[in-house]
Coordinates of C-alpha atoms and ligand atoms in Angstrom, one line a residue:
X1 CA -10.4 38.6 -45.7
X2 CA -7.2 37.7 -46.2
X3 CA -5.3 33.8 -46.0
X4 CA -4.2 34.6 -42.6
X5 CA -7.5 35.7 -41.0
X6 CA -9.1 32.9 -43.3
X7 CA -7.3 30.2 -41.4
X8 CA -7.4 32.5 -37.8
X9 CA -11.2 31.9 -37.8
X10 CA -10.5 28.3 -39.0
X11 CA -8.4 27.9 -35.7
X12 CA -11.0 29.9 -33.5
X13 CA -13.6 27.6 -34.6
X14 CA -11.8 24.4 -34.4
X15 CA -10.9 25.3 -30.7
X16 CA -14.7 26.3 -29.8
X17 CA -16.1 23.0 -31.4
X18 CA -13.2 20.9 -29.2
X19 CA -14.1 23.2 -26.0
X20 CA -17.7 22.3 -26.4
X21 CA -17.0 18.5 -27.3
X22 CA -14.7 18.7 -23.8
X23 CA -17.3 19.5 -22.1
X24 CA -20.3 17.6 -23.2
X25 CA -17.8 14.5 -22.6
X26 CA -17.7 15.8 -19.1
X27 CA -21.7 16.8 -19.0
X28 CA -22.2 12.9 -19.7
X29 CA -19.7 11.6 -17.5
X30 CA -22.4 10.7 -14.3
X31 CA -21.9 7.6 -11.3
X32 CA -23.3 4.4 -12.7
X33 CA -26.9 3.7 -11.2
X34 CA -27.1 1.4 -8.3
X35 CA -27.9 -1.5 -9.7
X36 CA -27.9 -4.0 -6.2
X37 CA -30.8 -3.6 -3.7
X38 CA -29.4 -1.0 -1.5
X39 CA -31.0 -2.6 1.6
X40 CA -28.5 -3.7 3.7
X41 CA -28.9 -5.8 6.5
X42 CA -28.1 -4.2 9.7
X43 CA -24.4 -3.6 11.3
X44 CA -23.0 -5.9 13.8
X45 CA -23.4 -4.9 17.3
X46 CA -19.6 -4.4 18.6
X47 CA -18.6 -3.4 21.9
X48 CA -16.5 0.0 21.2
X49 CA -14.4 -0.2 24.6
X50 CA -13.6 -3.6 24.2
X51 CA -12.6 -3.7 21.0
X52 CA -10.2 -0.2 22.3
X53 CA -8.9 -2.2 25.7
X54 CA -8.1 -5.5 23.3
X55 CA -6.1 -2.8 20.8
X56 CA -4.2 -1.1 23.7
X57 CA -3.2 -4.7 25.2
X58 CA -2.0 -5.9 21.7
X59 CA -0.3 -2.5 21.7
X60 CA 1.5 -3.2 25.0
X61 CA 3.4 -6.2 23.8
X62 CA 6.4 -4.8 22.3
X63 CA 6.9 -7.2 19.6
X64 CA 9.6 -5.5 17.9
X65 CA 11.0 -6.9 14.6
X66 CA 13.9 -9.1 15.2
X67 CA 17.0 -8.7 13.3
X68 CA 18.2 -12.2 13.6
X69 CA 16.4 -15.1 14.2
X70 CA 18.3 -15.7 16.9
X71 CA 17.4 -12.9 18.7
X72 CA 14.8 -12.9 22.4
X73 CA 11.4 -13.8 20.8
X74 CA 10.0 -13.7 24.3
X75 CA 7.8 -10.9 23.3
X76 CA 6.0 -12.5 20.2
X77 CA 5.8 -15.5 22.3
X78 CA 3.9 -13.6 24.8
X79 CA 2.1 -12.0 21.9
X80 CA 0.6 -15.3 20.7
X81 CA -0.6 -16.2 24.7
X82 CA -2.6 -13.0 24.6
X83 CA -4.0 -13.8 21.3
X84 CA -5.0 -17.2 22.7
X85 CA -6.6 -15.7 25.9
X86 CA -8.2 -13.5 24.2
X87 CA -9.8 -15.2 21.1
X88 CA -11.3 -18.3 22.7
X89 CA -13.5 -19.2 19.9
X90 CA -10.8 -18.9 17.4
X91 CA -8.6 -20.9 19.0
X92 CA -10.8 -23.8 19.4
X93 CA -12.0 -23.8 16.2
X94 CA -8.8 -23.2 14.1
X95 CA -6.0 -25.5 13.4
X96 CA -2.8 -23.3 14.4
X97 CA 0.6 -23.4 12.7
X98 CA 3.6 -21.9 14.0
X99 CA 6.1 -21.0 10.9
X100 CA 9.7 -20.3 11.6
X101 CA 8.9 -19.9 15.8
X102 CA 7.1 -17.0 15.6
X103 CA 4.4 -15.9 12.6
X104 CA 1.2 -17.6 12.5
X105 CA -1.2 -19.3 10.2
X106 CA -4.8 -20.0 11.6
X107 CA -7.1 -22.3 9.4
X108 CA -10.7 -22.0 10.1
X109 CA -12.0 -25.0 8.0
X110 CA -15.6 -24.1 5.8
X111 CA -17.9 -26.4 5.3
X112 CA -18.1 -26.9 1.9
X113 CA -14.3 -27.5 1.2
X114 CA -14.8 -26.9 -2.6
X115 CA -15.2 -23.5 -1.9
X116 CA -11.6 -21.9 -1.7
X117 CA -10.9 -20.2 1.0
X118 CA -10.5 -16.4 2.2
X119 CA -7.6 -15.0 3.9
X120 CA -6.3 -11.5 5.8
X121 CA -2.8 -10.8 6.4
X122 CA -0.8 -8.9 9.0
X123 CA 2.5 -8.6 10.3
X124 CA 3.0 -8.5 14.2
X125 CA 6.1 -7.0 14.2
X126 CA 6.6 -3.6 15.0
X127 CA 9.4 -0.7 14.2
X128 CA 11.3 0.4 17.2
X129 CA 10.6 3.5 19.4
X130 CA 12.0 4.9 22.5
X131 CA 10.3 7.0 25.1
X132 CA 11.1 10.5 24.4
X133 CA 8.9 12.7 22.0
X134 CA 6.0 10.7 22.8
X135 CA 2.1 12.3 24.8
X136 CA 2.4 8.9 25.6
X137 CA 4.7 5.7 26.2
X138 CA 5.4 3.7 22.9
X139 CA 4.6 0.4 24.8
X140 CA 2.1 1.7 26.7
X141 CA -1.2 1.0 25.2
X142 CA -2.6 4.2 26.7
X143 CA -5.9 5.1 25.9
X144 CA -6.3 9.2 26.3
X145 CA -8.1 11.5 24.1
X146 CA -10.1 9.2 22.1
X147 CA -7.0 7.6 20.8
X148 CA -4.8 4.5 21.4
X149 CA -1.7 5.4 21.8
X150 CA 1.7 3.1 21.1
X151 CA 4.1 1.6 18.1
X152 CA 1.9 -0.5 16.0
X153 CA -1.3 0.8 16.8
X154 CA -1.7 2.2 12.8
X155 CA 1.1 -0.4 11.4
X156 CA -0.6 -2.6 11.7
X157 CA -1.6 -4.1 15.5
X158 CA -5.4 -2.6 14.5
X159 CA -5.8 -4.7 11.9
X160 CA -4.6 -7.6 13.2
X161 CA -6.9 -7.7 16.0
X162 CA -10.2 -6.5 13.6
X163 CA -9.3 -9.3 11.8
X164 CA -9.1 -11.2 14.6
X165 CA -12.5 -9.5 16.1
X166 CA -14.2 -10.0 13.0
X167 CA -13.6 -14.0 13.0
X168 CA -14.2 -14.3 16.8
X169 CA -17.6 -12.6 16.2
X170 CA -18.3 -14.8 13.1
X171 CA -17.5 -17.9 15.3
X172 CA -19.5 -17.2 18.4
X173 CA -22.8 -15.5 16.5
X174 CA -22.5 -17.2 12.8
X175 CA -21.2 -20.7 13.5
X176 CA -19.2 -22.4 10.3
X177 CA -18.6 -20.6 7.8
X178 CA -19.4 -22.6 4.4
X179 CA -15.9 -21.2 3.0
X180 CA -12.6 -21.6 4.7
X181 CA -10.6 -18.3 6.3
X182 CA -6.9 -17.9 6.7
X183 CA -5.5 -15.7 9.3
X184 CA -1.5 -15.4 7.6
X185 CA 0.6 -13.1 10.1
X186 CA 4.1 -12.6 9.3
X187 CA 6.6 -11.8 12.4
X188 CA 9.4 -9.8 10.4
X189 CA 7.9 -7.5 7.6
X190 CA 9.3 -4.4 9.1
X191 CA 12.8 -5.8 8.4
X192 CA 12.2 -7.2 4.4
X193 CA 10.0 -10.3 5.8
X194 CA 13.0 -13.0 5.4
X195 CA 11.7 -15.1 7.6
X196 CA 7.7 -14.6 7.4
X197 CA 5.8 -14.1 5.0
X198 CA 7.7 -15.8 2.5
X199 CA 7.6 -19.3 4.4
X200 CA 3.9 -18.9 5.2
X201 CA 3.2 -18.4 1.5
X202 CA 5.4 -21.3 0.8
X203 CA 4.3 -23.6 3.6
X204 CA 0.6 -22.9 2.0
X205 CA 1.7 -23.5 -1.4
X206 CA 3.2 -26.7 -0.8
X207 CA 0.0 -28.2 0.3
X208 CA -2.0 -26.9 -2.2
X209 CA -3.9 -24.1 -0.9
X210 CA -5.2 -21.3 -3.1
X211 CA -7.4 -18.0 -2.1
X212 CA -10.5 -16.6 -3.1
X213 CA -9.0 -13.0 -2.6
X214 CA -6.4 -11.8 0.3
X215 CA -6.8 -8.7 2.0
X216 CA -3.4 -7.5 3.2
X217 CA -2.1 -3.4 4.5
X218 CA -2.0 -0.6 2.4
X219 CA -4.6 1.9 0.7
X220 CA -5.9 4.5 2.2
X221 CA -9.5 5.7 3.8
X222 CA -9.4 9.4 3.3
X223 CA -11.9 12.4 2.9
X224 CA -12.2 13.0 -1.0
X225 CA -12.7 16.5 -1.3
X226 CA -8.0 16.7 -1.7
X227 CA -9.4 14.9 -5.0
X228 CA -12.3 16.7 -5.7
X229 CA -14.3 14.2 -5.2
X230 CA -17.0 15.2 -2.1
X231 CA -17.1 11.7 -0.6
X232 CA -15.3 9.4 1.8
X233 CA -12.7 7.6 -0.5
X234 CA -10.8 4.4 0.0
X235 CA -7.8 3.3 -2.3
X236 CA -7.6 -0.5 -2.4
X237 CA -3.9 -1.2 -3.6
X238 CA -4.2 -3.7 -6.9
X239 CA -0.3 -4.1 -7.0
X240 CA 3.0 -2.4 -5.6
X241 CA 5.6 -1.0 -7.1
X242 CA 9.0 -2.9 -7.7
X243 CA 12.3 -2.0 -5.7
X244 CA 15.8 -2.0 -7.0
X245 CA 19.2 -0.6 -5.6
X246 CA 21.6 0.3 -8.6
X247 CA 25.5 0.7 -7.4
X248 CA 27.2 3.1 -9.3
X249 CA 30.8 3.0 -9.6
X250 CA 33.4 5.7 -10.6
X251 CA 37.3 4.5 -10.9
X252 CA 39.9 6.9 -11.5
X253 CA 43.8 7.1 -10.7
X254 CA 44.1 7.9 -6.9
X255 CA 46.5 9.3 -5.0
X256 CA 47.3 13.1 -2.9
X257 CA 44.8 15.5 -2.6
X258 CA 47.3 17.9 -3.0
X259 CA 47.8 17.7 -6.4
X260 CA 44.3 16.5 -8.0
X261 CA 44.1 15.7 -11.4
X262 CA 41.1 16.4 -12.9
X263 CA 38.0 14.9 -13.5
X264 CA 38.3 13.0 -9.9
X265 CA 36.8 9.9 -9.0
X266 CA 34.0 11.9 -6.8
X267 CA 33.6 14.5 -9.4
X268 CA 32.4 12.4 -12.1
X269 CA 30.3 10.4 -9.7
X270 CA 28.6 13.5 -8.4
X271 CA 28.1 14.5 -12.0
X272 CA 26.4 11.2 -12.6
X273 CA 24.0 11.5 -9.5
X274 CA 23.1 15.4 -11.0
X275 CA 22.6 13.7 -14.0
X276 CA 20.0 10.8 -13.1
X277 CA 18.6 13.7 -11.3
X278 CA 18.2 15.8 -14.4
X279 CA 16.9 12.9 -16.6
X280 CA 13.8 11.1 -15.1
X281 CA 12.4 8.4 -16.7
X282 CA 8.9 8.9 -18.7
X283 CA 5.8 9.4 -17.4
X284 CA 2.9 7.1 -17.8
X285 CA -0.5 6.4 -16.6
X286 CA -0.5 2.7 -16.1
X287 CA -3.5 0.5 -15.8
X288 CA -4.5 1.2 -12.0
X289 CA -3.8 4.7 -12.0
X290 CA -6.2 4.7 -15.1
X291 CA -8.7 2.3 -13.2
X292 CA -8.0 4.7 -10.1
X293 CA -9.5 8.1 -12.5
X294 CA -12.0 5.6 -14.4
X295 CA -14.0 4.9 -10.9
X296 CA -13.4 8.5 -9.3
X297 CA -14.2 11.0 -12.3
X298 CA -18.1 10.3 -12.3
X299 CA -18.4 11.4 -8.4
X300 CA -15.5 14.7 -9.0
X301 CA -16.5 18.3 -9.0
X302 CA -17.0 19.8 -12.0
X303 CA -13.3 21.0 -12.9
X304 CA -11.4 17.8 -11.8
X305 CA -14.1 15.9 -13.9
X306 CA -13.4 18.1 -16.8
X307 CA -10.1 17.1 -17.1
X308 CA -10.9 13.3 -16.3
X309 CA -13.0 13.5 -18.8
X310 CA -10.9 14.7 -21.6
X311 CA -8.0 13.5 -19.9
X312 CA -7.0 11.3 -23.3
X313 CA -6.6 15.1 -24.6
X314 CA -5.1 16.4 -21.5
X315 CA -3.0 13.8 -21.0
X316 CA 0.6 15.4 -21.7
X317 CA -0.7 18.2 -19.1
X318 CA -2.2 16.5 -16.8
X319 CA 1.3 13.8 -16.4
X320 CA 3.1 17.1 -16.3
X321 CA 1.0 18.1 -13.3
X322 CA 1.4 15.1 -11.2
X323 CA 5.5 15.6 -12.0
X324 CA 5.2 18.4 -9.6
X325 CA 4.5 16.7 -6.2
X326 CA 6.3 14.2 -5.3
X327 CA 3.2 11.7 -3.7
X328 CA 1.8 12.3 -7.7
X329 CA 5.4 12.1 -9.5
X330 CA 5.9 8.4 -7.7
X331 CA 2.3 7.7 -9.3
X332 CA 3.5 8.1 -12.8
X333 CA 7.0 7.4 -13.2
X334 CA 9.7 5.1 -11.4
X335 CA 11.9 7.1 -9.0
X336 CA 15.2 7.7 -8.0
X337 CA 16.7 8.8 -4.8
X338 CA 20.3 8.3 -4.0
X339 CA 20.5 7.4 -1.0
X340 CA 23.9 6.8 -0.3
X341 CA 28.0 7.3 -1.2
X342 CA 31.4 6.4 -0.2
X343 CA 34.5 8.1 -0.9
X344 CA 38.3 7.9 0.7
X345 CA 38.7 7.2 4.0
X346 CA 41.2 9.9 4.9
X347 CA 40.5 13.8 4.0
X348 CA 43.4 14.6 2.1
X349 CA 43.5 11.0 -0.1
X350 CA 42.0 10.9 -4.0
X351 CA 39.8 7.7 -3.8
X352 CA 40.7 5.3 -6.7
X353 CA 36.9 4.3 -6.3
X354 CA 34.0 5.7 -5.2
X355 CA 30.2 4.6 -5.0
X356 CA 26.9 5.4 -4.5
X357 CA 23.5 3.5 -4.3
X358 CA 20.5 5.0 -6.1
X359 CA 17.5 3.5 -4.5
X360 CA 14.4 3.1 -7.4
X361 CA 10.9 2.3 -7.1
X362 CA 9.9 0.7 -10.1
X363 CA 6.7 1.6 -11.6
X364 CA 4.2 -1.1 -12.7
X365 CA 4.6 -1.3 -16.2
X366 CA 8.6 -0.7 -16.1
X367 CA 11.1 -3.3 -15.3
X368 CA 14.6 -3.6 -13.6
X369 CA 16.7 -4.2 -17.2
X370 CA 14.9 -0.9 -18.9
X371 CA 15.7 0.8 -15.6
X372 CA 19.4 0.3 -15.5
X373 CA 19.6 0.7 -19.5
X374 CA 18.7 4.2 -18.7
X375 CA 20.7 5.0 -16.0
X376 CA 23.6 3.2 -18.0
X377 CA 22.6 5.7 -20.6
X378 CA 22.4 8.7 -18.5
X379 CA 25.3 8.2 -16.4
X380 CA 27.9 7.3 -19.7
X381 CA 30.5 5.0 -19.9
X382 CA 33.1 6.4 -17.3
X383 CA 30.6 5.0 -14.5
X384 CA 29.3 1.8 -13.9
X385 CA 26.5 0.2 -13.1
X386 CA 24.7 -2.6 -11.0
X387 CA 21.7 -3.9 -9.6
X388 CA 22.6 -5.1 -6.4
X389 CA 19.0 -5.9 -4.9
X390 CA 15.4 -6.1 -6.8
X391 CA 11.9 -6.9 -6.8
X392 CA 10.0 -6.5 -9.7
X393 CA 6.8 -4.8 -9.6
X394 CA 3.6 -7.2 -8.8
X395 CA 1.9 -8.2 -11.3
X396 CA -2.1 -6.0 -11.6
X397 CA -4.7 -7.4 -9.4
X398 CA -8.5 -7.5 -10.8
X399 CA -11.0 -5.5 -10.8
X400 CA -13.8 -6.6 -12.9
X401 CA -14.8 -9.8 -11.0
X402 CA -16.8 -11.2 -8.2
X403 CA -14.1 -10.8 -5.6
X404 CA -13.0 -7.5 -6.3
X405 CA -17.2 -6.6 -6.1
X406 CA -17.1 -8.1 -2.6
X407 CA -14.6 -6.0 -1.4
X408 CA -16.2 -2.9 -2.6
X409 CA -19.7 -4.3 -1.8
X410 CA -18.8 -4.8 1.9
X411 CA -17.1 -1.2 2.6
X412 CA -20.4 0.4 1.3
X413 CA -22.2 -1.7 3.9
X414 CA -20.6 0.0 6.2
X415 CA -19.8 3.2 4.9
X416 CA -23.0 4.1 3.0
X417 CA -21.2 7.3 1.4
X418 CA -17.8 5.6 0.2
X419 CA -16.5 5.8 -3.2
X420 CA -14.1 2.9 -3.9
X421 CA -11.1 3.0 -6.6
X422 CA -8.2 1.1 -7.7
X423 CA -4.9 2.3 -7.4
X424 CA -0.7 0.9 -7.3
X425 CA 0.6 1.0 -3.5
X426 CA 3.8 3.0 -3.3
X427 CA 5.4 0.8 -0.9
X428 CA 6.1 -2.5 0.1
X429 CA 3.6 -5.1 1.9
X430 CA 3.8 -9.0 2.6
X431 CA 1.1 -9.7 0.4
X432 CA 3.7 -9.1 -2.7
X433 CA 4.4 -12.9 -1.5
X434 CA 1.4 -14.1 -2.1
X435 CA 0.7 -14.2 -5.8
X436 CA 1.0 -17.9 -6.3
X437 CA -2.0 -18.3 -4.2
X438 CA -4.3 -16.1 -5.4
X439 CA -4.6 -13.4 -8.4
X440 CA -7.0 -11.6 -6.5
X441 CA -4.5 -9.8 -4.1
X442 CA -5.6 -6.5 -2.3
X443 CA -3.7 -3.8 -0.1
X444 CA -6.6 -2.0 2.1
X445 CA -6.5 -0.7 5.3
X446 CA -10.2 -0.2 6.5
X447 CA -9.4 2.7 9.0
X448 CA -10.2 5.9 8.4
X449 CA -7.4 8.3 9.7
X450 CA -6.8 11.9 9.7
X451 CA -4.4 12.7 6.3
X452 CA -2.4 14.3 9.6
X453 CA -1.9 11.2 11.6
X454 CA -1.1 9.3 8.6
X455 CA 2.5 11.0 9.5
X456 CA 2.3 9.8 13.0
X457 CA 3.3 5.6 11.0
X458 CA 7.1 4.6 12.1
X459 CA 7.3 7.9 14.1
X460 CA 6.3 9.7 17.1
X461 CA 2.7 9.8 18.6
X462 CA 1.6 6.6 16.6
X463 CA -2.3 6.5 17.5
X464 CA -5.3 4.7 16.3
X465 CA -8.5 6.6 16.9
X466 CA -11.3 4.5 19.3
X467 CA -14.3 5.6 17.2
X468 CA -12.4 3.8 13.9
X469 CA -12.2 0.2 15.5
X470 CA -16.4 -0.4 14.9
X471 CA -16.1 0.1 11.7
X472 CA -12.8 -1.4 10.5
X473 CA -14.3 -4.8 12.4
X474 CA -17.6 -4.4 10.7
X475 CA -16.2 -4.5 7.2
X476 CA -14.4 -7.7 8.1
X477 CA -17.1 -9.3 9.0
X478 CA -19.4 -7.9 6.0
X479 CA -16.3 -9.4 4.0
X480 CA -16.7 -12.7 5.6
X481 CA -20.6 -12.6 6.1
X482 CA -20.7 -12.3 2.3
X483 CA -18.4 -14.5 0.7
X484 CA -18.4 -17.1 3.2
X485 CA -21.7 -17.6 5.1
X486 CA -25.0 -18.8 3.7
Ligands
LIG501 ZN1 3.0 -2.5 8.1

């Protein structure tokens, strides 16, 4: 044999010894074992078609976000009289604080105050809708079908009343709860929370109030199998990403279009915006989205756990994969979208300026000043450019500890099949204001809905399905049963 062939069966041999170690690793890769008793007690005894009639009358009060403070509140005043016809028990045994006229804090006091307290979060506000398009009116609250039809009903009306559900049950059938619970719900997160949230979260801070853990929107119950995974699977969001609008700004001689000299203003911003385009920023898999693959790869199918597996091997093709849709691509990297641009204000004038925002969702791990360095970078020095709005991205939330367990611990009680991961919410929830009163902040929506419907959120045909109100109240009150009765 010749050198060539020598080193041809070296190769061949090399690759067959890493092809059999790649799939040992994914032979080995199993679920853990169960180690808690898996005896768990039975599920509350909720009254379906109430808890559907109590959805459909939240549903009915259009409590559309207000875009000044000044605007009619009428509606989330009348909002906050059903909720106190409604929940008798919770509103004799909470204290009640009205923040900035309309959002709400309710305080349900435990009985061993050393014990810090738990807390959900919602927002009452709604995005607008009108009549047309619709099987059914926005402001209806018409049940047909199985479903509840109406703005709010998925974002997020249904979890503000399971919340509320869950603490009215706990009240009437359980009696004190040993640790506290906080009911936080903001009036104005659909229009960047500038009134809510943040002055609940301060209000709270001021007197010294910290969580146990915070359960706000966000995550997603789904069927597994789009992952490979042949479960029910529910995402609880660990962090968000960060938001940032960059301005960029081209200036160039103005003056008749007639005559153009060349490059023009527009031109060389255009050739910018190609440019970002062209030249993402790197992919990574950061912490959650490592977490999210670390607690889903024992329970995959045997391809998809192949290539968890191995994926510190794979990794360069497996980032490369997840480039190729965009749900994946805004897993791994910080995006870009430009999103809008301003030229002359006449057809036939040259602008001297011209500008356009690029909106960017940071990734966790990135930050706003290595963000505009590369745009900077990619765009050259003939443009300019700006941050003009950001939020960093939230800081990681927890996993390995008691209160991350509890979460996970109650959604198996109630869905015995449910494989529970990690992973970084792609938008943008109230609960981003609530780091300085708790670490343990999580994103999880506890309602299992069609991938289909999950289109149906800010637009047409909103609906919340009747049979996915039982559970989504149950796992409230497993949360509270657990970490806050005896
Ligand atoms: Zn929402």
């Amino acid at each position: 044999m010749n050198d060539l062939m020598w080193i041809l069966w070296g190769a061949l041999i090399a690759c067959g010894a890493l092809l059999l170690f790649m799939l040992l690793r994914t032979a080995l890769l199993r679920p853990p074992k169960e180690t808690e008793n898996s005896q768990t007690p039975p599920l509350p005894d909720l009254d379906e078609s109430i808890l559907a009639a109590h959805l459909s009358e939240a549903v009915a009060i259009p409590t559309v976000s207000l875009v000044s403070p000044d605007d009619d509140g009428r509606h989330f005043l009348e909002f906050h009289a059903w909720l106190e016809r409604t929940y008798p028990a919770l509103h004799a045994a909470a204290e009640k604080t009205v923040i900035n006229k309309f959002s709400l804090i309710y305080r349900i006091k435990g009985s061993d105050e050393t014990l810090k307290p738990l807390c959900f979060l919602s927002h009452q506000d709604v995005v607008p809708a009108t009549p047309e398009g619709w099987e059914a009116p926005p402001f209806g609250g018409e049940i047909k079908d199985g479903y509840i039809y109406g703005r709010g009903s998925m974002d997020m009306k249904s979890q503000l009343v399971a919340t509320v559900e869950a603490v009215e049950y706990i009240l009437k059938h359980g009696g004190t709860p040993k640790r506290g619970i906080y009911l936080c719900f903001g009036h104005d997160e659909e229009v960047s929370s500038e009134h809510g949230a943040p002055y609940i979260a301060a209000y709270l801070k001021e007197r010294g109030v910290s969580f146990e853990y915070l359960i706000d929107e966000g995550g997603i119950m789904a069927d597994g199998n789009i992952l490979g995974v042949p479960h029910t699977i529910a995402l609880i969001g660990t962090c968000e990403k960060g938001y940032a609008d960059i301005k960029l700004t081209s200036k160039r001689d103005g003056g008749h279009a007639s005559s153009p000299k060349r490059p023009t203003c527009l031109g060389l911003l255009a050739k910018a915006i190609l440019s970002i385009e062209k030249h993402p920023m790197k992919t990574t898999f950061n912490q959650p989205t490592k977490e999210l693959f670390r607690d889903f790869a024992p329970y995959m199918r045997f391809i998809f756990r192949f290539f968890m597996a191995n994926r510190d091997i794979l990794s360069p093709l497996l980032r490369a994969v997840f480039t190729l849709i965009p749900m994946t691509n805004s897993l791994v990297r910080t995006t870009f979208a430009p999103t809008m641009a301003t030229g002359a204000d006449r057809r036939n004038v040259l602008p001297a300026e011209s500008t356009a925002n690029i909106n960017v969702r940071i990734l966790t791990g990135d930050n706003s000043a290595g963000v505009l360095k590369h745009i900077q970078k990619t765009v050259g020095k003939n443009i300019s450019a700006e941050i003009t709005n950001v939020t960093e991205p939230c800081p990681v939330s927890p996993t390995d500890t008691p209160q991350y367990r509890a979460l996970t611990k109650a959604l198996k009680e109630v869905w015995s099949d449910l494989i529970a991961a990690p992973y970084m919410f792609i938008a943008a929830s109230d609960a981003r204001f609530y780091y300085g009163l708790t670490p343990n902040v999580y994103r999880f929506t506890p309602f299992k809905y069609a991938l289909s419907d999950q289109a149906r959120i800010h637009a047409l045909n909103e609906r919340c399905e009747v049979k996915a109100l039982v559970p989504a109240v149950a796992f409230f009150i497993r949360c509270i049963e657990n970490s806050c009765m005896d």
